[in-house]
Short mmCIF file of C-alpha atoms in Angstrom, two decimals:
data_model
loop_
_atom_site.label_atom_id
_atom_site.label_comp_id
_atom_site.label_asym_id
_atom_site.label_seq_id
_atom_site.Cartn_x
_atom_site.Cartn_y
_atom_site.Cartn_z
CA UNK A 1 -48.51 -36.17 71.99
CA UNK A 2 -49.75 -34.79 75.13
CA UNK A 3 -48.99 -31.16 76.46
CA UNK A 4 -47.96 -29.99 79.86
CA UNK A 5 -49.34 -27.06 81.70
CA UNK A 6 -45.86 -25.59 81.50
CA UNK A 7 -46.11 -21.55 81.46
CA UNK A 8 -43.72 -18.78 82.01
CA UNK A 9 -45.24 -15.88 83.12
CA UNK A 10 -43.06 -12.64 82.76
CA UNK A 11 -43.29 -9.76 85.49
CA UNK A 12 -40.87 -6.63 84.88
CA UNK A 13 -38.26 -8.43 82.65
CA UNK A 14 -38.12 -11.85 85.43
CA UNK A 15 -39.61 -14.69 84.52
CA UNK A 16 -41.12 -17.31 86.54
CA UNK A 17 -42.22 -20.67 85.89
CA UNK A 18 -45.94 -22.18 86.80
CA UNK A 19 -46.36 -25.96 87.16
CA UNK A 20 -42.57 -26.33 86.42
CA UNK A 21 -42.50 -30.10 88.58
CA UNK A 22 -45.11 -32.05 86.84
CA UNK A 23 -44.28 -35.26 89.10
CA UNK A 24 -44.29 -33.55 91.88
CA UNK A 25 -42.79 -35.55 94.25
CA UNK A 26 -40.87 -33.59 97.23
CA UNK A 27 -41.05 -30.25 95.77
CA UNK A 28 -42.14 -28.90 98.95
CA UNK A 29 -39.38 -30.15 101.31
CA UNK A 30 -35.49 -31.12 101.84
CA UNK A 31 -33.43 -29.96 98.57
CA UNK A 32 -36.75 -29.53 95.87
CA UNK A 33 -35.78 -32.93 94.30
CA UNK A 34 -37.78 -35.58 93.02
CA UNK A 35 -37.79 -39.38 94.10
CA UNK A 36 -37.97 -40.70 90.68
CA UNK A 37 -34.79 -42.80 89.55
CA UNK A 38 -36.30 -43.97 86.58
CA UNK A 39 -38.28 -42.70 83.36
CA UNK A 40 -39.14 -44.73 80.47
CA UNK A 41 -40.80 -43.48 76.98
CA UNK A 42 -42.46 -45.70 75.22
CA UNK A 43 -41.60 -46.33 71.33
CA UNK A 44 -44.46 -44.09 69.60
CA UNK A 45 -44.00 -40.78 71.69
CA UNK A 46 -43.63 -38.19 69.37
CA UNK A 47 -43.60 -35.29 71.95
CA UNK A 48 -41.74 -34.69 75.17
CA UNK A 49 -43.90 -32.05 76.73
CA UNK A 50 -42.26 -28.79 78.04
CA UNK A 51 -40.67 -29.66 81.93
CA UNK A 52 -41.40 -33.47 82.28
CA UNK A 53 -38.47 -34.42 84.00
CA UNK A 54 -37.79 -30.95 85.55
CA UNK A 55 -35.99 -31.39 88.84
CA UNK A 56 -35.33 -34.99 88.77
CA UNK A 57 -31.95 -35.09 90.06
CA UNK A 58 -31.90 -38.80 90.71
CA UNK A 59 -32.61 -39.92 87.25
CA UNK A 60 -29.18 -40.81 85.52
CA UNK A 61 -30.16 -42.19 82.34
CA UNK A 62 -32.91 -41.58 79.48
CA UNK A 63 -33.59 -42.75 76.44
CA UNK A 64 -35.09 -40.75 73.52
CA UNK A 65 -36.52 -42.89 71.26
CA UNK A 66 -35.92 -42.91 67.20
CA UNK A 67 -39.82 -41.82 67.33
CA UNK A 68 -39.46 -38.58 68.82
CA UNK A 69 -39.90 -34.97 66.74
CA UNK A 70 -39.94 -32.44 69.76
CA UNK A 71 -38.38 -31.99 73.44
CA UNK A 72 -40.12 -28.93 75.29
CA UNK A 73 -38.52 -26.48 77.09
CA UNK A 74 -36.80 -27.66 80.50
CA UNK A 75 -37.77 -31.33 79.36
CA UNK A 76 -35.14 -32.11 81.59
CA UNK A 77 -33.68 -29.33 83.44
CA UNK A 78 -31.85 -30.67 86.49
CA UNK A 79 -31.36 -33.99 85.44
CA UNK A 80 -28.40 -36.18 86.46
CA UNK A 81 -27.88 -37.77 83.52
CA UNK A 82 -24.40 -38.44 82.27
CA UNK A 83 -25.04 -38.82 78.41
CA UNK A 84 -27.51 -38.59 75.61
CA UNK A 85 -28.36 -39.04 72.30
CA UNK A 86 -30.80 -36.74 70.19
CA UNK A 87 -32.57 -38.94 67.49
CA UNK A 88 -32.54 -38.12 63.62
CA UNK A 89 -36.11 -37.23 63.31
CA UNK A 90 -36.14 -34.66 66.09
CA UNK A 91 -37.05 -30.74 64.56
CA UNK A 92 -37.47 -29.25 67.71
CA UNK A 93 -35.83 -28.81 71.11
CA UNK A 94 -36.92 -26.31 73.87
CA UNK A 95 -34.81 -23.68 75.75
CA UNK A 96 -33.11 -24.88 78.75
CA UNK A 97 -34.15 -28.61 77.84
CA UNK A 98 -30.69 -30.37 79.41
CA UNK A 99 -29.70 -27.16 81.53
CA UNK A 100 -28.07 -27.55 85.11
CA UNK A 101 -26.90 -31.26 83.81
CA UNK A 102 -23.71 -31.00 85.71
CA UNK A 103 -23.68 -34.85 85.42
CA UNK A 104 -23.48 -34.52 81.55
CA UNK A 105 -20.53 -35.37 80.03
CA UNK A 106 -20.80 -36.85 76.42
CA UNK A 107 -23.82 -35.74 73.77
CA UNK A 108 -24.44 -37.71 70.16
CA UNK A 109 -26.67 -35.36 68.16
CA UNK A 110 -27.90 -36.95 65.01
CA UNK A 111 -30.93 -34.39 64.51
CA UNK A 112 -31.05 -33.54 60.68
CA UNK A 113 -33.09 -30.82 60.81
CA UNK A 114 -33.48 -29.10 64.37
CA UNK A 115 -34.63 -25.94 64.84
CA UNK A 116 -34.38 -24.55 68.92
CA UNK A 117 -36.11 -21.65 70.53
CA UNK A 118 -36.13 -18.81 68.50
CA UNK A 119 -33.69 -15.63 69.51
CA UNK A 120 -35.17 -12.47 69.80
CA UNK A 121 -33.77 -9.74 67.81
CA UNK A 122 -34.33 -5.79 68.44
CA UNK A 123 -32.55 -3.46 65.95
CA UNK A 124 -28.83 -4.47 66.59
CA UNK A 125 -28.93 -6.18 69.51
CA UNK A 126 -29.81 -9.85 69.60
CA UNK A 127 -31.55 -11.78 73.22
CA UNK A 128 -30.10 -15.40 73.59
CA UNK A 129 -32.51 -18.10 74.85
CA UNK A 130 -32.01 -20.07 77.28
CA UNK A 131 -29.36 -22.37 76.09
CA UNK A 132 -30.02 -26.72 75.67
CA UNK A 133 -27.09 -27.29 77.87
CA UNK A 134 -26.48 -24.55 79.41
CA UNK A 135 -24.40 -24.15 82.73
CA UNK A 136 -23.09 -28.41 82.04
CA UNK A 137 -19.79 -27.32 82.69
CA UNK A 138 -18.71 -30.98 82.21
CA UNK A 139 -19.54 -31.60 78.85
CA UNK A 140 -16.36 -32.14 77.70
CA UNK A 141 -17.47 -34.33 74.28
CA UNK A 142 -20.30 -33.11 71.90
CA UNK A 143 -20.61 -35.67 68.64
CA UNK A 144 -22.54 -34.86 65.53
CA UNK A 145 -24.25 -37.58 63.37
CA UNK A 146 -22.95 -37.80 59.58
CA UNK A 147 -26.71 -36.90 58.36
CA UNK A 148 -26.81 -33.61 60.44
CA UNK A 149 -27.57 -30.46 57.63
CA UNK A 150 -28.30 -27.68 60.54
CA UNK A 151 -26.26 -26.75 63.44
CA UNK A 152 -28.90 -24.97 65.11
CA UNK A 153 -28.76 -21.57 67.26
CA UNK A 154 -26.84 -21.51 70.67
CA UNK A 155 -26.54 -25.18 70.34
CA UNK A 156 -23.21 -25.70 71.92
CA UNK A 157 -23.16 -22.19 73.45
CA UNK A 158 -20.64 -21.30 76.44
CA UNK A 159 -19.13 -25.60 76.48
CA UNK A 160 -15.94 -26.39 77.45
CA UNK A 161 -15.65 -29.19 74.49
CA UNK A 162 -12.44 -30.36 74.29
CA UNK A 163 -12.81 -31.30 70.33
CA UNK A 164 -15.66 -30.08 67.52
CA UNK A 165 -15.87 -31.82 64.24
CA UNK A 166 -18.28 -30.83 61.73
CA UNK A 167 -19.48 -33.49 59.26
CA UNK A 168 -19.36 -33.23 55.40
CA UNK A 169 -22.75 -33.52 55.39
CA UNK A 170 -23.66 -29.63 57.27
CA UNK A 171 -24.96 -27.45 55.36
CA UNK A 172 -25.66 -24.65 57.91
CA UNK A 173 -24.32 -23.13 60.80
CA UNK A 174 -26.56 -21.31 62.87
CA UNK A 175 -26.33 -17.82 64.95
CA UNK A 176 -23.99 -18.94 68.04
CA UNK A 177 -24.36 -22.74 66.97
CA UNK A 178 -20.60 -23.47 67.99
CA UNK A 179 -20.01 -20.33 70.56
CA UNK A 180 -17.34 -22.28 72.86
CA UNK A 181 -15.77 -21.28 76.03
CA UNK A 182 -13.28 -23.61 75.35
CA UNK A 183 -9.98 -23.49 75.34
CA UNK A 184 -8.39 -26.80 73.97
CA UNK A 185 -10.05 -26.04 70.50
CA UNK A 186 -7.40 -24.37 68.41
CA UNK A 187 -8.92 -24.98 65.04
CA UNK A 188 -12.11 -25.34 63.06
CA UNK A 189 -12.38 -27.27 59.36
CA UNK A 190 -15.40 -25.99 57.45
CA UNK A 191 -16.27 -29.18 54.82
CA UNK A 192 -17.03 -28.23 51.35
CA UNK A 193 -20.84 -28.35 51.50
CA UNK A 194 -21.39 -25.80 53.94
CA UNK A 195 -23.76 -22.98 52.45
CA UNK A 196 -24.38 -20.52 55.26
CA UNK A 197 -22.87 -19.60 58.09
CA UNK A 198 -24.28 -16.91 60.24
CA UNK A 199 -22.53 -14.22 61.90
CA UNK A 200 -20.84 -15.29 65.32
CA UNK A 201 -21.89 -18.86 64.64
CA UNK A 202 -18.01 -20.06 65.53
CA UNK A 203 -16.03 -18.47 68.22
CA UNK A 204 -13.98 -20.06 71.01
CA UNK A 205 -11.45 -18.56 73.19
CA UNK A 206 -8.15 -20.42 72.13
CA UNK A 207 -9.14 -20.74 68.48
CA UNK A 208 -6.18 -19.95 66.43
CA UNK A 209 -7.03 -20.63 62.89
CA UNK A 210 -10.28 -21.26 60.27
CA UNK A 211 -9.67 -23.98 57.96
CA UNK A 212 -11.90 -24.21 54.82
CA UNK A 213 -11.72 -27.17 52.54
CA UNK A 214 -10.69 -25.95 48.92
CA UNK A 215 -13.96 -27.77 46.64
CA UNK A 216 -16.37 -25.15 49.61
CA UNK A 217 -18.50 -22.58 47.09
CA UNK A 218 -19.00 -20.14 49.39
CA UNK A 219 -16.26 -19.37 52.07
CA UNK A 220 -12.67 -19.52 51.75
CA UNK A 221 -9.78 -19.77 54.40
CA UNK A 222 -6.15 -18.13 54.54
CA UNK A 223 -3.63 -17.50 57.29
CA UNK A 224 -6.50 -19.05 59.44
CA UNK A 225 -9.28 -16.35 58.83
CA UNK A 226 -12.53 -16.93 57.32
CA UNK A 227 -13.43 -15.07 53.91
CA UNK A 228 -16.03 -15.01 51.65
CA UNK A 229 -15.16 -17.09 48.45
CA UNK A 230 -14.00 -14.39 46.61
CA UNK A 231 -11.82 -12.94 49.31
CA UNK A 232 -13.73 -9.87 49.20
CA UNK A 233 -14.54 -9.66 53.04
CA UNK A 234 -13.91 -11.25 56.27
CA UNK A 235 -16.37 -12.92 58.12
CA UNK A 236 -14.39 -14.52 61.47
CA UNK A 237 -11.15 -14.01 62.84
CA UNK A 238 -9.95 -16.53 65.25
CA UNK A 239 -9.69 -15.06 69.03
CA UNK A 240 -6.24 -16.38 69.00
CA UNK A 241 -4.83 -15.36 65.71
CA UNK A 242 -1.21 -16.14 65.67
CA UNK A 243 2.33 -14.98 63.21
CA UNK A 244 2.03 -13.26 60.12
CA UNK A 245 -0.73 -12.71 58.06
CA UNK A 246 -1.21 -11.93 54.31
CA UNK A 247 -4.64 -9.71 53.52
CA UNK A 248 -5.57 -9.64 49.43
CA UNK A 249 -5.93 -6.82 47.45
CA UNK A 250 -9.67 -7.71 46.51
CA UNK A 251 -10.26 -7.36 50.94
CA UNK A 252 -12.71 -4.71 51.78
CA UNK A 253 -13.36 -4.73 55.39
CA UNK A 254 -10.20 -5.24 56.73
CA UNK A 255 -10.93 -2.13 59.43
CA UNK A 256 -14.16 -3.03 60.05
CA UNK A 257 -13.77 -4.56 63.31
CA UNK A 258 -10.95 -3.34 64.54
CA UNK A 259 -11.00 -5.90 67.29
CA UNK A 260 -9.37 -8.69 65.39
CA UNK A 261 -6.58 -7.01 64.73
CA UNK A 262 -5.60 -4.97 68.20
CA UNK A 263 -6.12 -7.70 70.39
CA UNK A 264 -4.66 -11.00 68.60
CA UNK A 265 -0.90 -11.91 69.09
CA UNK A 266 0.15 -11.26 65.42
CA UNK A 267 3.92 -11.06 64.36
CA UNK A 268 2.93 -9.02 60.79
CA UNK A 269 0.17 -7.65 59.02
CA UNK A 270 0.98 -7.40 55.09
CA UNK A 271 -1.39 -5.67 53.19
CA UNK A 272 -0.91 -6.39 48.74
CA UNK A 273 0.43 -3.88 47.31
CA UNK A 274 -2.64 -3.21 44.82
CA UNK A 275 -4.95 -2.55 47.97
CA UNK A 276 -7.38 0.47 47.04
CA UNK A 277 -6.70 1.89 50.35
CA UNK A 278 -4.65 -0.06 52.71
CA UNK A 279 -0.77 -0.54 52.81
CA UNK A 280 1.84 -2.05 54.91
CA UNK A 281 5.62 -1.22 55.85
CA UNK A 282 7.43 -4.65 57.34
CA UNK A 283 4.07 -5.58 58.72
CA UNK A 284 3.08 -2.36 60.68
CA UNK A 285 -0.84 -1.28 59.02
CA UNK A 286 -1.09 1.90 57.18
CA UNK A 287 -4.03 3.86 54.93
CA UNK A 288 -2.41 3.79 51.11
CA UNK A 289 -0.13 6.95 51.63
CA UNK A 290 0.68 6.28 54.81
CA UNK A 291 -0.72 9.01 56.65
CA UNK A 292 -2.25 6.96 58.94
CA UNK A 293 -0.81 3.93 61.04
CA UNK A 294 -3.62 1.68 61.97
CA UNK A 295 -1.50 -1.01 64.14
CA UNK A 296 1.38 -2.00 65.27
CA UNK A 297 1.52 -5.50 65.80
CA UNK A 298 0.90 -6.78 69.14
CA UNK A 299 4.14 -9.14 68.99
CA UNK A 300 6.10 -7.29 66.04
CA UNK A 301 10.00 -8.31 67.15
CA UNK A 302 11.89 -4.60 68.10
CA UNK A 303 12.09 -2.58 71.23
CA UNK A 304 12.05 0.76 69.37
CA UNK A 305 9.78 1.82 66.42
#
């Protein structure tokens, strides 16, 4: 359980890092890398103080053992390593802890639990941390353990994963948790014990539909958006919302954001008829008496309206 003299130090809104290369090694000189190829933890460590490794480009391969609770910040920024595994019993992992990994390929997290470094929050506006694997533009394959109950915050934030599956046993998805710049992801299943998901917790560029199994308490799917239960509001619209959809009567914030609906290639918007005040004419958007038109959709068939 030791502690590393790790500080940043914050002048004017930059921040800079003391004692950041704790084996120092060739700081100094050349390219700022270390010499170290290999690190070993021993089977008791419970902490991984904040920037142990950082800088050690030539170390390829670590293992975290089942023992560990907590990986500091930049634990191993800079690393070459190509994939890891974050043990069960692990509640806490640092900002920036795998950045600049452009070796990393493959992840397995099993963490249960795991809460990451708090975002900072001022009225509206919400500061991202430093992201765990931020800027590993390789990391192509992210795997979650079938004990895992929290997705934590920014965990897969900005990775171009080629596949997401979240396991039955999730109970919460965290602010920006699954925030993908991906593209092959086209859909998302939500499993029937997830409780809470927070806003913008699951967005990816080519994501075409939500799926929500049916037995789920709290959220509902149809025509690939996300609803509350009860239908009563949407939560997430895919970025790549395809065809025709269907909005209920019981929908209250279907003009909320009126983002989902001006930019998505959509065929049809049909609003029910009983809608308080909403309506539709062959999929075009209107208030109920049709004073208004909201949208016309993007790929509606017709040269001439």
């Amino acid at each position: 359980n030791c502690e590393s003299l790790y500080k940043e130090i914050n002048y004017g809104g930059e921040v800079y890092v003391e004692n950041r290369f704790i084996f120092y090694a060739d700081s100094n000189y050349g390219d700022g890398s270390s010499s170290i190829k290999t690190f070993i933890f021993g089977n008791e460590v419970e902490t991984i103080p904040d920037a142990l490794c950082y800088g050690m480009s030539e170390i390829t391969e670590i293992a975290i053992p089942n023992s560990v609770k907590s990986i500091g910040k930049s634990a191993f920024k800079g690393c070459s390593i190509s994939e890891i595994t974050i043990p069960e019993g692990v509640s806490y992992v640092g900002g920036g802890a795998f950045t600049g990994g452009k070796k990393l390929r493959k992840v397995v997290w099993n963490a249960i639990d795991c809460k990451v470094d708090e975002n900072r929050k001022e009225g509206e506006i919400t500061y991202l941390s430093e992201s765990i694997f931020g800027y590993s533009e390789n990391l192509t394959s992210f795997t979650f353990g079938n004990k895992v109950k929290t997705i934590p915050s920014g965990l897969c934030r900005d990775l171009p994963l080629q596949s997401i599956s979240i396991p039955e046993s999730v109970e919460t998805i965290e602010e920006f948790a699954l925030r993908l710049s991906s593209r092959s992801i086209t859909e998302i299943y939500i499993p029937a014990g997830v409780k809470l998901i927070e806003k913008g917790a699951i967005r990816s560029s080519n994501l075409e539909k939500f799926i929500v199994d049916k037995d789920n308490a709290v959220y509902a799917s149809q025509d690939g958006i996300l609803y509350t239960k009860d239908f009563s509001k949407i939560l997430e619209v895919p970025s790549n919302l395809k065809g025709e959809i269907n909005i209920p009567a019981v929908t209250e914030n279907v003009l909320e954001d009126k983002y989902w609906w001006k930019d998505n290639p959509l065929t049809a918007i049909n609003i029910a008829e009983a809608h308080e005040t909403l309506s539709s004419i062959d999929g075009v958007l209107f208030n109920k008496d049709k004073t208004i038109l909201y949208h016309y959709p993007n790929l509606k068939e017709g040269e001439k309206y």
